[in-house]
C-alpha positions as a Python dict, from the first residue, in 0.01 Angstrom:
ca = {
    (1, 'X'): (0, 0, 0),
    (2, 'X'): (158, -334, 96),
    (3, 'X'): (418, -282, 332),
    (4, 'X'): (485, -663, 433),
    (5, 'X'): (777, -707, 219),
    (6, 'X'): (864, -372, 128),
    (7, 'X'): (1270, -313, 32),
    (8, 'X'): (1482, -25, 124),
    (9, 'X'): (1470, 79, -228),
    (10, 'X'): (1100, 86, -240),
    (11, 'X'): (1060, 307, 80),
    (12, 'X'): (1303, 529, -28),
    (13, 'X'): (1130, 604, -316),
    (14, 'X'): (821, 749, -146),
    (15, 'X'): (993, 993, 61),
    (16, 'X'): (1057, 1384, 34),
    (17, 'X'): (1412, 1407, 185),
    (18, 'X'): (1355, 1706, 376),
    (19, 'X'): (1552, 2020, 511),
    (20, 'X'): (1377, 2348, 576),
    (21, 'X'): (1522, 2470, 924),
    (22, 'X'): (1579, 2841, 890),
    (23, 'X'): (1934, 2774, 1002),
    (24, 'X'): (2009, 2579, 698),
    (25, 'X'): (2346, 2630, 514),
    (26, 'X'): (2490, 2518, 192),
    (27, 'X'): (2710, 2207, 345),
    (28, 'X'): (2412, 2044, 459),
    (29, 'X'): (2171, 2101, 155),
    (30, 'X'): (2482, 1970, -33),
    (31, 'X'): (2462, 1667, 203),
    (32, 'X'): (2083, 1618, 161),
    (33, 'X'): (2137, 1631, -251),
    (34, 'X'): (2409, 1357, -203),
    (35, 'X'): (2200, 1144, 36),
    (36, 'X'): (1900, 1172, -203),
    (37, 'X'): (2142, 1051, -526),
    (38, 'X'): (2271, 767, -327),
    (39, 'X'): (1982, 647, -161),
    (40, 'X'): (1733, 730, -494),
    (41, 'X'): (1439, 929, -259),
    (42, 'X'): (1153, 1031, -456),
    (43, 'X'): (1214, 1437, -389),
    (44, 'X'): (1439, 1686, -218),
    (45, 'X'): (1221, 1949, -30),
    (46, 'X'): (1377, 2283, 48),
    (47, 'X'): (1310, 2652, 99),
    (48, 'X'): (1289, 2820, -225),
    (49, 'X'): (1683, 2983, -176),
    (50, 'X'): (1820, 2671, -239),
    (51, 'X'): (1609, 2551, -520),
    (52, 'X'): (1865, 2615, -797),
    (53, 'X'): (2139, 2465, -576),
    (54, 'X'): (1935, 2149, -555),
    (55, 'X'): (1821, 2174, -884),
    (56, 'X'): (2184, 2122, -1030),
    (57, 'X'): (2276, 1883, -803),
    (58, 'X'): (2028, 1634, -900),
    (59, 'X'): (2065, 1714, -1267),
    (60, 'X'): (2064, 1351, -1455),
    (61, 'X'): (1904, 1206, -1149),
    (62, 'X'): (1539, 1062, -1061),
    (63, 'X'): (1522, 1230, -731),
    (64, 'X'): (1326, 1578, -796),
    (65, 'X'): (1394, 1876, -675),
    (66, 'X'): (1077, 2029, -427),
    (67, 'X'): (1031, 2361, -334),
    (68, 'X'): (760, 2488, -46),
    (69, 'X'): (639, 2819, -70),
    (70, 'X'): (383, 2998, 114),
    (71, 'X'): (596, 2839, 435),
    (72, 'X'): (545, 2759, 737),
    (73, 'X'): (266, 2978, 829),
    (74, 'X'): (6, 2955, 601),
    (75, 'X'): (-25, 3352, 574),
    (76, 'X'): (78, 3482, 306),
    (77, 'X'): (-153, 3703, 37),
    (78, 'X'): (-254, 3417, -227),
    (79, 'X'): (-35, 3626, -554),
    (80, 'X'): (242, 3623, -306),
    (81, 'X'): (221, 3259, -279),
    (82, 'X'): (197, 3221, -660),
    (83, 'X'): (461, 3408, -712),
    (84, 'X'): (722, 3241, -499),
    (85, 'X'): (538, 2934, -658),
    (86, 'X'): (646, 3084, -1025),
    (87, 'X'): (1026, 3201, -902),
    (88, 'X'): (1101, 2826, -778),
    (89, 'X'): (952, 2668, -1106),
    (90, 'X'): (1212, 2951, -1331),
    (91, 'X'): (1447, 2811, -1100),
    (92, 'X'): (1428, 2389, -1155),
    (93, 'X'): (1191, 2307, -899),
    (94, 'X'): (986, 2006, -1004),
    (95, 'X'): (703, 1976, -734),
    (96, 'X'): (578, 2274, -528),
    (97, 'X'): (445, 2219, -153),
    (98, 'X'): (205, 2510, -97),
    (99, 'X'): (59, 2610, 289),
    (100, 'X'): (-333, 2653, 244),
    (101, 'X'): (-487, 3034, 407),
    (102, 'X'): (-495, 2775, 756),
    (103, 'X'): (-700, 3147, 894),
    (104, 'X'): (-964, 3087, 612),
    (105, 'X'): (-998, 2728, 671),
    (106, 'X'): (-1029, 2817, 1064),
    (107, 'X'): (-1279, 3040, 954),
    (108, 'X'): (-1414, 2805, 710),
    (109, 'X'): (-1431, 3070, 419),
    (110, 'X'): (-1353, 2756, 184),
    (111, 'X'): (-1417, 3015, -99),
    (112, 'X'): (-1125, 3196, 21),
    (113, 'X'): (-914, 2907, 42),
    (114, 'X'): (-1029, 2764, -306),
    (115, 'X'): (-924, 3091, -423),
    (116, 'X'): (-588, 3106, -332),
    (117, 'X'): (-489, 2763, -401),
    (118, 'X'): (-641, 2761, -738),
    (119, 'X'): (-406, 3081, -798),
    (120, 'X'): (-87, 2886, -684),
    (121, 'X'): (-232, 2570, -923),
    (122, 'X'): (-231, 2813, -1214),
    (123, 'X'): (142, 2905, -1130),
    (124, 'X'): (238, 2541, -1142),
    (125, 'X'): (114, 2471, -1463),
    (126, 'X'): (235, 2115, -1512),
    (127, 'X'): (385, 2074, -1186),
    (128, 'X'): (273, 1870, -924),
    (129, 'X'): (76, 2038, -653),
    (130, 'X'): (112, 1937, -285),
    (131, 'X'): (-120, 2121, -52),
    (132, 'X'): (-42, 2165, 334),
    (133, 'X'): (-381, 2143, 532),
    (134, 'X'): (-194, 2192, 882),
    (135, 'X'): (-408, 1936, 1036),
    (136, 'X'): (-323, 1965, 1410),
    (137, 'X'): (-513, 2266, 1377),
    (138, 'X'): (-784, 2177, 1216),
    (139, 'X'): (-1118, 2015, 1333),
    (140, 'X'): (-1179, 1672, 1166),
    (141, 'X'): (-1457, 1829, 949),
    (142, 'X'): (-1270, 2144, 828),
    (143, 'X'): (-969, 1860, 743),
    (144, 'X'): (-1237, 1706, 551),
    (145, 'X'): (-1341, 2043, 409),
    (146, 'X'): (-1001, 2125, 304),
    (147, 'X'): (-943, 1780, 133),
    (148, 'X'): (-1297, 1856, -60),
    (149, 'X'): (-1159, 2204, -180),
    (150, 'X'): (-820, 2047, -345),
    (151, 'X'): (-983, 1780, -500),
    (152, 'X'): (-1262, 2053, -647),
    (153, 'X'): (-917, 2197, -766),
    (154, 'X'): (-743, 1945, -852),
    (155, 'X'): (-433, 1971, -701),
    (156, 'X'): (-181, 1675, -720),
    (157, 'X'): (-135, 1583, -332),
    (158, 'X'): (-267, 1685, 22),
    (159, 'X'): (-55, 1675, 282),
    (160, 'X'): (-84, 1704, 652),
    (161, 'X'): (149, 1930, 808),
    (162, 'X'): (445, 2179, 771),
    (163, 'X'): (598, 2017, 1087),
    (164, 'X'): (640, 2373, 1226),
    (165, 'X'): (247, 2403, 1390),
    (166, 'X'): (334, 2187, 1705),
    (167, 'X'): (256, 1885, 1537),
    (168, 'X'): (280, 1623, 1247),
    (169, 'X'): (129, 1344, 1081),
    (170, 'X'): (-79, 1046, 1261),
    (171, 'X'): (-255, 731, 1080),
    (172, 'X'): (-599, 904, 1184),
    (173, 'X'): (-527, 1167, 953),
    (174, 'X'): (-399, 1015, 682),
    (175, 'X'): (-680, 766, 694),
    (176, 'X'): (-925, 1054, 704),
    (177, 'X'): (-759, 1208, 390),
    (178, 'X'): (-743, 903, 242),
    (179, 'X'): (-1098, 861, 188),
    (180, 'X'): (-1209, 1206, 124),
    (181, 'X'): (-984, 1241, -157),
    (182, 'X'): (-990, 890, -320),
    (183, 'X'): (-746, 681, -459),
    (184, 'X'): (-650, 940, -729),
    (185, 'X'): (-514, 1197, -580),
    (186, 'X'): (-203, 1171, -377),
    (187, 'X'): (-164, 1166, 17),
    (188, 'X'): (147, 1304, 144),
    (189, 'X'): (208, 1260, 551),
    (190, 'X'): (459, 1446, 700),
    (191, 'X'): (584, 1525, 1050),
    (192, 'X'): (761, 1347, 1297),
    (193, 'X'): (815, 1063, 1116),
    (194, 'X'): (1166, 926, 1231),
    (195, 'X'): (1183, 521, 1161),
    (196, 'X'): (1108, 264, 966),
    (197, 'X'): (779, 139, 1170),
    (198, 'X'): (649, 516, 1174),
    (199, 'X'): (713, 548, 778),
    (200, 'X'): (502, 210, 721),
    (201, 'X'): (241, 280, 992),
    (202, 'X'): (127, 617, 746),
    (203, 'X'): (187, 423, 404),
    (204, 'X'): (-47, 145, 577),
    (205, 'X'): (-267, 408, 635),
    (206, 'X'): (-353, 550, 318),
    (207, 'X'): (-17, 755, 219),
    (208, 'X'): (256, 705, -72),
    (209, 'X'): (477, 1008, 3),
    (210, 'X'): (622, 1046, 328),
    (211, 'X'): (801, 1401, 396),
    (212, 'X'): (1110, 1299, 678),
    (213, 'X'): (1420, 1453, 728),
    (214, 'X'): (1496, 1168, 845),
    (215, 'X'): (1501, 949, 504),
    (216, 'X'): (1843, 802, 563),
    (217, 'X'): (1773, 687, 909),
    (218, 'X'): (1445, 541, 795),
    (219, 'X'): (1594, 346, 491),
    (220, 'X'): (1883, 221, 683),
    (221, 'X'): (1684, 114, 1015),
    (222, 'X'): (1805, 385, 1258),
    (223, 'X'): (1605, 632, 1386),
    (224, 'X'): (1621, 1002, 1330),
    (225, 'X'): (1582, 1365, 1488),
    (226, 'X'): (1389, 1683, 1429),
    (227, 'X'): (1036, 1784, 1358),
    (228, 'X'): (956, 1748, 1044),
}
């Protein structure tokens, strides 16, 4: 992507607006929804309890609502995942962020891992797919692996992290990804990704989503806090 001249407009609209602390409460998802509306961010990622909240509060607008399921640990029984995939969908969600079996893909039982994210895939139906390799616990081939598996499955994004694992996005990554999965499938980083610079430095790098709970700082040239 060319990032030399890119507006505040055009950033915002490859960015997740992100909250999925545990600790999250209904003023600040409220918040997040208004932020996205006025600032025109691509999605609004939340746990799936808040899904029809956010789903009615961007009624009428372009921002989408996202729900992750399968979150954060990656643990979850596969029809569990699909479920939970399902319930959010009923509920308005318009993208789903799934956490790949990270134990199978440590084990590298990619069968396993095909499995379950083909299962979530046939939950979605028509919505988009992002899968969450967890890559600061992977080794650079089983990242590549993983990236091979969703593309077998033909899921609509990978992404890198949950933010949750210890640690987030870098360029390497994304670069990596990048070119195991081509330029048809989507590349989502996400992570500690706080400013402006950091937000360009992983669109340079191959991405064109960006999941930051920090979207407002990042538009408007501050810089933000938090993991993810």
């Amino acid at each position: 992507m060319d990032t030399e001249n890119l507006s505040a407009e055009q950033l915002a609209a490859t960015i997740d607006h992100t909250l999925l602390k545990p600790e999250a409460q209904a003023l600040a998802i409220d918040q997040l929804c208004e932020e996205a509306k006025e600032h025109g961010f691509a999605a609004v990622c939340v746990n799936g309890l808040w899904v029809g909240r956010v789903a009615e509060a961007l009624r009428g607008y372009a921002s989408k609502p996202c729900a992750v399921v399968g979150f954060p640990l990656g643990a979850s029984t596969p029809a569990a995942v699909a479920d939970e995939a399902r319930i959010a969908i009923d509920q308005g969600a318009q993208e789903i962020d799934m956490v790949m079996s990270i134990g199978d893909a440590l084990d590298e039982n990619w069968n396993a891992v095909r499995d379950g994210i083909a299962l979530v895939q046939q939950s979605c139906a028509e919505v988009p797919l992002k899968v969450i390799l967890e890559t600061c616990l992977l080794s650079t081939e089983q990242k590549r692996r993983a990236c091979e598996v969703c593309v077998e499955v033909g899921v609509a994004f990978v992404k890198t992290s949950t933010g949750f694992a210890g640690g987030g996005a870098t360029a390497e990554d994304v670069t990596l990804m990048r070119e195991t999965v081509g330029d048809e499938m989507g590349v989502k980083a996400s992570g500690g990704i706080r400013d402006r610079e950091a937000a360009l430095a992983m669109l340079r790098a191959g991405a064109n989503r960006l999941g930051c709970s920090a979207g407002v700082a990042i538009v408007t040239g501050g810089i933000g806090t938090g993991s993810y």
